[in-house]
Coordinates of N, CA and C in Angstrom, one line a residue:
X279 N -33.4 -5.8 74.6 CA -33.4 -7.2 74.7 C -32.5 -7.7 75.8
X280 N -32.8 -8.9 76.2 CA -31.9 -9.5 77.2 C -30.7 -10.3 76.6
X281 N -29.9 -10.9 77.4 CA -28.7 -11.6 76.9 C -29.1 -12.8 76.0
X282 N -30.3 -13.3 76.1 CA -30.7 -14.4 75.3 C -31.4 -14.0 74.0
X283 N -31.5 -12.6 73.8 CA -32.1 -12.1 72.5 C -33.6 -12.0 72.6
X284 N -34.1 -11.9 73.8 CA -35.6 -11.8 73.9 C -35.9 -10.3 74.3
X285 N -37.1 -9.9 73.9 CA -37.6 -8.6 74.4 C -37.9 -8.8 75.9
X286 N -37.4 -7.8 76.7 CA -37.6 -8.0 78.1 C -39.0 -7.6 78.5
X287 N -39.5 -8.1 79.6 CA -40.8 -7.8 80.1 C -41.0 -6.3 80.2
X288 N -40.0 -5.6 80.7 CA -40.1 -4.1 80.8 C -40.3 -3.5 79.5
X289 N -39.5 -3.9 78.5 CA -39.6 -3.3 77.1 C -41.0 -3.6 76.5
X290 N -41.5 -4.8 76.7 CA -42.8 -5.2 76.2 C -43.9 -4.3 76.8
X291 N -43.8 -4.1 78.1 CA -44.8 -3.3 78.8 C -44.8 -1.9 78.3
X292 N -43.6 -1.3 78.1 CA -43.4 0.0 77.6 C -43.9 0.2 76.2
X293 N -43.6 -0.8 75.4 CA -44.1 -0.8 74.0 C -45.6 -0.9 73.9
X294 N -46.2 -1.8 74.7 CA -47.7 -1.9 74.7 C -48.4 -0.6 75.2
X295 N -47.8 0.1 76.2 CA -48.3 1.4 76.6 C -48.2 2.4 75.5
X296 N -47.1 2.4 74.9 CA -46.9 3.4 73.8 C -47.9 3.1 72.6
X297 N -48.0 1.8 72.2 CA -48.9 1.5 71.2 C -50.4 1.8 71.5
X298 N -50.7 1.6 72.8 CA -52.1 2.0 73.2 C -52.3 3.5 73.1
X299 N -51.3 4.3 73.4 CA -51.5 5.7 73.2 C -51.6 6.1 71.7
X300 N -50.9 5.4 70.8 CA -51.0 5.6 69.4 C -52.4 5.2 69.0
X301 N -52.9 4.1 69.5 CA -54.2 3.6 69.2 C -55.3 4.7 69.4
X302 N -55.2 5.4 70.5 CA -56.1 6.5 70.8 C -56.1 7.5 69.7
X303 N -54.9 7.9 69.2 CA -54.7 8.9 68.2 C -55.2 8.4 66.8
X304 N -55.1 7.1 66.6 CA -55.5 6.6 65.3 C -56.9 6.1 65.2
X305 N -57.6 6.1 66.3 CA -59.0 5.6 66.3 C -59.8 6.4 65.3
X306 N -60.6 5.7 64.6 CA -61.5 6.3 63.6 C -60.9 6.3 62.2
X307 N -59.6 6.1 62.1 CA -59.0 6.0 60.8 C -59.2 4.7 60.1
X308 N -59.4 4.7 58.8 CA -59.6 3.5 58.0 C -58.3 2.8 58.0
X309 N -58.3 1.4 58.1 CA -57.1 0.7 58.0 C -56.2 1.0 56.8
X310 N -56.7 1.4 55.7 CA -55.9 1.7 54.5 C -55.1 3.0 54.7
X311 N -55.5 3.8 55.8 CA -54.7 5.0 56.0 C -53.6 4.9 57.0
X312 N -53.4 3.6 57.5 CA -52.4 3.4 58.6 C -51.5 2.3 58.1
X313 N -50.2 2.5 58.2 CA -49.2 1.5 58.0 C -48.3 1.5 59.2
X314 N -48.3 0.5 60.0 CA -47.4 0.3 61.1 C -46.3 -0.7 60.8
X315 N -45.1 -0.4 61.1 CA -44.0 -1.3 60.7 C -43.1 -1.5 62.0
X316 N -42.5 -2.7 62.0 CA -41.6 -3.1 63.0 C -40.2 -3.3 62.3
X317 N -39.2 -2.9 62.9 CA -37.9 -2.9 62.2 C -36.9 -3.9 62.9
X318 N -35.7 -3.5 63.0 CA -34.6 -4.4 63.4 C -34.9 -5.3 64.7
X319 N -35.4 -4.7 65.7 CA -35.6 -5.4 66.9 C -36.6 -6.6 66.7
X320 N -37.6 -6.4 65.9 CA -38.5 -7.5 65.6 C -37.9 -8.5 64.6
X321 N -36.9 -8.0 63.8 CA -36.2 -9.0 62.9 C -35.3 -9.9 63.7
X322 N -34.8 -9.5 64.9 CA -33.8 -10.3 65.6 C -34.3 -10.9 66.9
X323 N -35.3 -10.3 67.5 CA -35.7 -10.8 68.8 C -36.3 -12.2 68.7
X324 N -35.9 -13.1 69.6 CA -36.3 -14.4 69.6 C -37.8 -14.6 69.9
X325 N -38.3 -13.7 70.7 CA -39.7 -13.8 71.1 C -40.6 -12.8 70.4
X326 N -40.2 -12.2 69.3 CA -40.9 -11.2 68.6 C -42.3 -11.8 68.0
X327 N -42.2 -13.0 67.6 CA -43.5 -13.6 67.0 C -44.6 -13.8 68.0
X328 N -44.2 -14.0 69.3 CA -45.2 -14.2 70.3 C -45.7 -12.8 70.8
X329 N -44.8 -11.8 70.7 CA -45.2 -10.5 71.1 C -46.0 -9.7 70.1
X330 N -45.8 -10.0 68.8 CA -46.4 -9.3 67.7 C -48.0 -9.2 67.9
X331 N -48.6 -10.3 68.1 CA -50.1 -10.3 68.3 C -50.5 -9.3 69.4
X332 N -49.8 -9.3 70.5 CA -50.1 -8.4 71.6 C -50.0 -6.9 71.1
X333 N -48.9 -6.7 70.4 CA -48.6 -5.3 69.9 C -49.7 -4.9 69.0
X334 N -50.1 -5.8 68.0 CA -51.2 -5.4 67.1 C -52.5 -5.2 67.8
X335 N -52.8 -6.0 68.8 CA -54.0 -5.7 69.6 C -54.0 -4.4 70.3
X336 N -52.8 -4.0 70.9 CA -52.7 -2.8 71.6 C -52.9 -1.6 70.6
X337 N -52.3 -1.7 69.4 CA -52.4 -0.7 68.4 C -53.7 -0.6 67.7
X338 N -54.3 -1.8 67.5 CA -55.6 -1.9 66.8 C -55.4 -1.9 65.3
X339 N -54.2 -2.1 64.8 CA -53.9 -2.2 63.4 C -52.8 -3.3 63.2
X340 N -52.7 -3.9 62.0 CA -51.7 -4.8 61.8 C -50.3 -4.1 61.8
X341 N -49.3 -4.9 62.1 CA -47.9 -4.4 62.1 C -47.1 -5.3 61.2
X342 N -46.5 -4.7 60.2 CA -45.6 -5.4 59.3 C -44.2 -5.4 59.8
X343 N -43.6 -6.6 59.9 CA -42.2 -6.7 60.2 C -41.5 -6.6 58.9
X344 N -40.7 -5.5 58.7 CA -40.1 -5.2 57.4 C -38.6 -5.5 57.5
X345 N -38.0 -5.8 56.3 CA -36.6 -6.0 56.2 C -35.8 -4.7 56.1
X346 N -34.5 -4.8 56.2 CA -33.7 -3.7 56.2 C -33.8 -2.8 55.0
X347 N -33.9 -3.4 53.8 CA -34.0 -2.6 52.6 C -35.3 -1.8 52.5
X348 N -36.4 -2.4 53.0 CA -37.7 -1.7 53.0 C -37.6 -0.6 54.1
X349 N -36.9 -0.8 55.2 CA -36.7 0.2 56.2 C -36.0 1.4 55.6
X350 N -34.9 1.1 54.9 CA -34.1 2.1 54.2 C -34.9 2.9 53.2
X351 N -35.7 2.2 52.4 CA -36.6 2.9 51.4 C -37.5 3.9 52.1
X352 N -38.2 3.4 53.2 CA -39.1 4.3 53.8 C -38.5 5.5 54.5
X353 N -37.3 5.3 55.1 CA -36.5 6.4 55.7 C -36.2 7.4 54.6
X354 N -35.7 6.9 53.4 CA -35.3 7.8 52.4 C -36.6 8.7 51.9
X355 N -37.7 8.0 51.7 CA -38.9 8.7 51.3 C -39.3 9.8 52.3
X356 N -39.2 9.4 53.6 CA -39.5 10.4 54.6 C -38.6 11.6 54.6
X357 N -37.4 11.4 54.4 CA -36.4 12.5 54.3 C -36.6 13.3 53.0
X358 N -36.8 12.6 51.9 CA -37.0 13.3 50.6 C -38.2 14.2 50.6
X359 N -39.2 13.8 51.3 CA -40.4 14.7 51.3 C -40.3 15.9 52.2
X360 N -39.3 16.1 53.0 CA -39.1 17.3 53.8 C -38.0 18.2 53.2
X361 N -37.2 17.7 52.2 CA -36.1 18.5 51.7 C -36.6 19.2 50.4
X362 N -36.0 20.3 50.1 CA -36.4 21.0 48.9 C -36.1 20.1 47.6
X363 N -36.9 20.3 46.6 CA -36.6 19.4 45.4 C -35.2 19.7 44.8
X364 N -34.6 18.6 44.4 CA -33.3 18.7 43.7 C -33.1 17.4 42.9
X365 N -32.4 17.6 41.7 CA -32.1 16.4 40.9 C -30.8 15.8 41.4
X366 N -30.1 16.4 42.3 CA -28.8 16.0 42.7 C -28.9 14.7 43.6
X367 N -28.0 13.8 43.5 CA -28.0 12.6 44.4 C -27.9 13.0 45.8
X368 N -28.6 12.3 46.7 CA -28.6 12.5 48.1 C -28.2 11.3 48.9
X369 N -27.4 11.4 49.9 CA -27.0 10.3 50.8 C -27.8 10.5 52.1
X370 N -28.6 9.5 52.5 CA -29.3 9.5 53.7 C -28.8 8.4 54.6
X371 N -28.4 8.7 55.8 CA -28.0 7.6 56.8 C -28.8 7.7 58.0
X372 N -29.4 6.6 58.4 CA -30.2 6.6 59.6 C -29.6 5.6 60.6
X373 N -29.1 6.1 61.7 CA -28.6 5.2 62.7 C -29.6 4.9 63.7
X374 N -30.0 3.6 63.8 CA -31.0 3.2 64.7 C -30.4 2.5 65.9
X375 N -31.3 1.8 66.7 CA -30.8 1.1 67.8 C -30.1 -0.2 67.5
X376 N -30.5 -0.9 66.4 CA -29.9 -2.2 66.1 C -29.4 -2.2 64.7
X377 N -29.7 -1.2 63.9 CA -29.3 -1.2 62.5 C -29.0 0.2 62.0
X378 N -28.3 0.3 60.9 CA -28.0 1.6 60.3 C -28.3 1.4 58.8
X379 N -29.2 2.3 58.3 CA -29.5 2.3 56.9 C -28.8 3.4 56.1
X380 N -28.4 3.0 54.9 CA -27.7 3.9 54.0 C -28.5 3.9 52.7
X381 N -28.8 5.1 52.2 CA -29.5 5.2 51.0 C -29.0 6.3 50.1
X382 N -28.8 6.1 48.9 CA -28.6 7.2 47.9 C -29.8 7.2 47.0
X383 N -30.2 8.4 46.7 CA -31.4 8.5 45.8 C -31.4 9.9 45.2
X384 N -32.3 10.0 44.3 CA -32.5 11.3 43.6 C -34.0 11.6 43.7
X385 N -34.4 12.8 44.0 CA -35.8 13.1 44.1 C -36.5 12.2 45.1
X386 N -37.5 11.5 44.7 CA -38.2 10.6 45.6 C -37.9 9.1 45.3
X387 N -36.8 8.9 44.5 CA -36.4 7.6 44.1 C -35.2 7.1 44.7
X388 N -35.2 6.2 45.7 CA -34.0 5.6 46.2 C -33.4 4.7 45.1
X389 N -32.0 4.9 45.0 CA -31.3 4.1 44.0 C -30.4 3.0 44.5
X390 N -29.9 3.2 45.7 CA -29.1 2.2 46.3 C -29.4 2.2 47.8
X391 N -29.8 1.0 48.3 CA -30.2 0.9 49.7 C -29.3 -0.2 50.4
X392 N -29.0 0.0 51.6 CA -28.3 -1.0 52.4 C -28.6 -0.8 53.9
X393 N -28.7 -1.9 54.5 CA -28.9 -2.0 56.0 C -27.9 -2.8 56.6
X394 N -27.2 -2.2 57.6 CA -26.1 -3.0 58.3 C -26.6 -3.2 59.7
X395 N -26.2 -4.3 60.3 CA -26.4 -4.6 61.7 C -25.4 -3.9 62.6
X396 N -25.7 -2.6 62.6 CA -24.8 -1.6 63.3 C -25.7 -0.6 63.9
X397 N -26.0 -0.7 65.2 CA -26.9 0.3 65.8 C -26.3 0.8 67.1
X398 N -26.8 1.9 67.6 CA -26.2 2.5 68.8 C -26.5 1.7 70.0
X399 N -27.6 1.1 70.1 CA -27.9 0.2 71.3 C -27.1 -1.1 71.2
X400 N -27.2 -1.7 70.1 CA -26.4 -3.0 70.0 C -24.9 -2.8 70.2
X401 N -24.4 -1.7 69.7 CA -23.0 -1.4 69.9 C -22.7 -1.1 71.3
X402 N -23.5 -0.4 72.0 CA -23.3 0.0 73.4 C -23.4 -1.3 74.2
X403 N -24.3 -2.2 73.9 CA -24.4 -3.4 74.7 C -23.2 -4.3 74.5
X404 N -22.8 -4.3 73.3 CA -21.6 -5.2 72.9 C -20.3 -4.7 73.4
X405 N -20.0 -3.4 73.3 CA -18.7 -2.9 73.7 C -18.7 -2.2 75.0
X406 N -19.8 -1.7 75.5 CA -19.9 -0.9 76.8 C -21.0 -1.5 77.7
X407 N -21.1 -2.8 77.8 CA -22.2 -3.4 78.5 C -22.3 -3.0 80.0
X408 N -21.2 -2.8 80.6 CA -21.2 -2.4 82.0 C -21.2 -0.9 82.2
X409 N -21.3 -0.1 81.1 CA -21.4 1.3 81.2 C -20.0 2.0 81.3
X410 N -19.0 1.2 81.4 CA -17.6 1.7 81.5 C -17.1 2.1 80.1
X411 N -16.6 3.3 80.0 CA -16.1 3.8 78.7 C -14.6 3.8 78.8
X412 N -14.0 2.7 78.1 CA -12.6 2.5 78.1 C -12.0 2.7 76.7
X413 N -10.8 3.2 76.6 CA -10.2 3.4 75.3 C -10.1 2.2 74.4
X414 N -9.8 1.0 75.0 CA -9.7 -0.2 74.2 C -11.1 -0.6 73.7
X415 N -12.2 -0.4 74.4 CA -13.5 -0.7 74.0 C -13.9 0.3 72.8
X416 N -13.5 1.5 72.9 CA -13.8 2.5 71.8 C -13.1 2.0 70.6
X417 N -11.8 1.6 70.7 CA -11.0 1.2 69.5 C -11.7 -0.1 68.9
X418 N -12.1 -1.0 69.8 CA -12.8 -2.2 69.2 C -14.1 -1.9 68.6
X419 N -14.9 -1.0 69.1 CA -16.1 -0.6 68.5 C -15.9 0.1 67.2
X420 N -14.9 1.0 67.2 CA -14.6 1.7 65.9 C -14.1 0.7 64.8
X421 N -13.3 -0.2 65.2 CA -12.8 -1.2 64.2 C -14.0 -2.0 63.7
X422 N -14.9 -2.5 64.5 CA -16.0 -3.2 64.1 C -16.9 -2.4 63.2
X423 N -17.2 -1.2 63.5 CA -18.1 -0.3 62.7 C -17.4 -0.1 61.4
X424 N -16.1 0.2 61.4 CA -15.3 0.5 60.2 C -15.4 -0.7 59.2
X425 N -15.2 -1.9 59.8 CA -15.2 -3.1 58.9 C -16.6 -3.3 58.2
X426 N -17.6 -3.0 59.0 CA -19.0 -3.2 58.4 C -19.2 -2.1 57.3
X427 N -18.9 -0.9 57.6 CA -19.1 0.2 56.7 C -18.2 0.0 55.4
X428 N -17.0 -0.4 55.6 CA -16.1 -0.6 54.5 C -16.6 -1.6 53.5
X429 N -17.4 -2.6 54.0 CA -18.0 -3.6 53.1 C -18.9 -3.1 52.1
X430 N -19.5 -1.9 52.3 CA -20.4 -1.3 51.4 C -19.9 0.1 50.8
X431 N -18.8 0.5 51.3 CA -18.3 1.9 51.0 C -18.1 2.2 49.5
X432 N -17.6 1.2 48.8 CA -17.4 1.4 47.4 C -18.7 1.7 46.6
X433 N -19.8 1.2 47.0 CA -21.1 1.4 46.3 C -21.7 2.8 46.7
X434 N -21.1 3.4 47.7 CA -21.6 4.7 48.2 C -20.6 5.8 48.0
X435 N -19.5 5.5 47.3 CA -18.5 6.5 47.0 C -19.0 7.6 46.2
X436 N -18.6 8.9 46.4 CA -19.1 10.0 45.6 C -18.9 9.8 44.1
X437 N -17.8 9.2 43.7 CA -17.6 9.1 42.2 C -18.7 8.2 41.6
X438 N -19.3 7.3 42.4 CA -20.4 6.5 41.9 C -21.7 7.2 41.6
X439 N -21.8 8.4 42.1 CA -23.1 9.1 42.1 C -23.1 10.5 41.6
X440 N -22.1 10.8 40.9 CA -22.0 12.2 40.4 C -23.1 12.4 39.3
X441 N -23.5 13.7 39.2 CA -24.5 14.1 38.2 C -24.1 13.9 36.8

């Protein structure tokens, strides 16, 4: 995104090219077999609503803009399906470009979900915009991330989720 919070023309072109490639792979599938979702960038980009119809046309399927908790739920389910079965609680953390999702669940059931506006791209743009890696910028980024994570830490503490 640019400084005004808009998807850049370059990002839009790249996204449409990618969605067109996906469209080729998905052709012939019934719409009920496909779920396409848009996450944090579409939640925050000022021009997402004008870009969404173009993205859907390129993909050939509707795209749902989902909230952070739904994003966390889907991430957890994806992880749970590739891990060996276990009744033990599991913590899944997904660090994305604009948000980070935290989920505790058991089996295929997420029990606690949270989404923070803490992503690798957004943090890089905010604290290292010019590409310069300085100690004071690292300290500021760490302080910011720590404050966000501490706001939910109690709900994800190990003693809250023992068997």
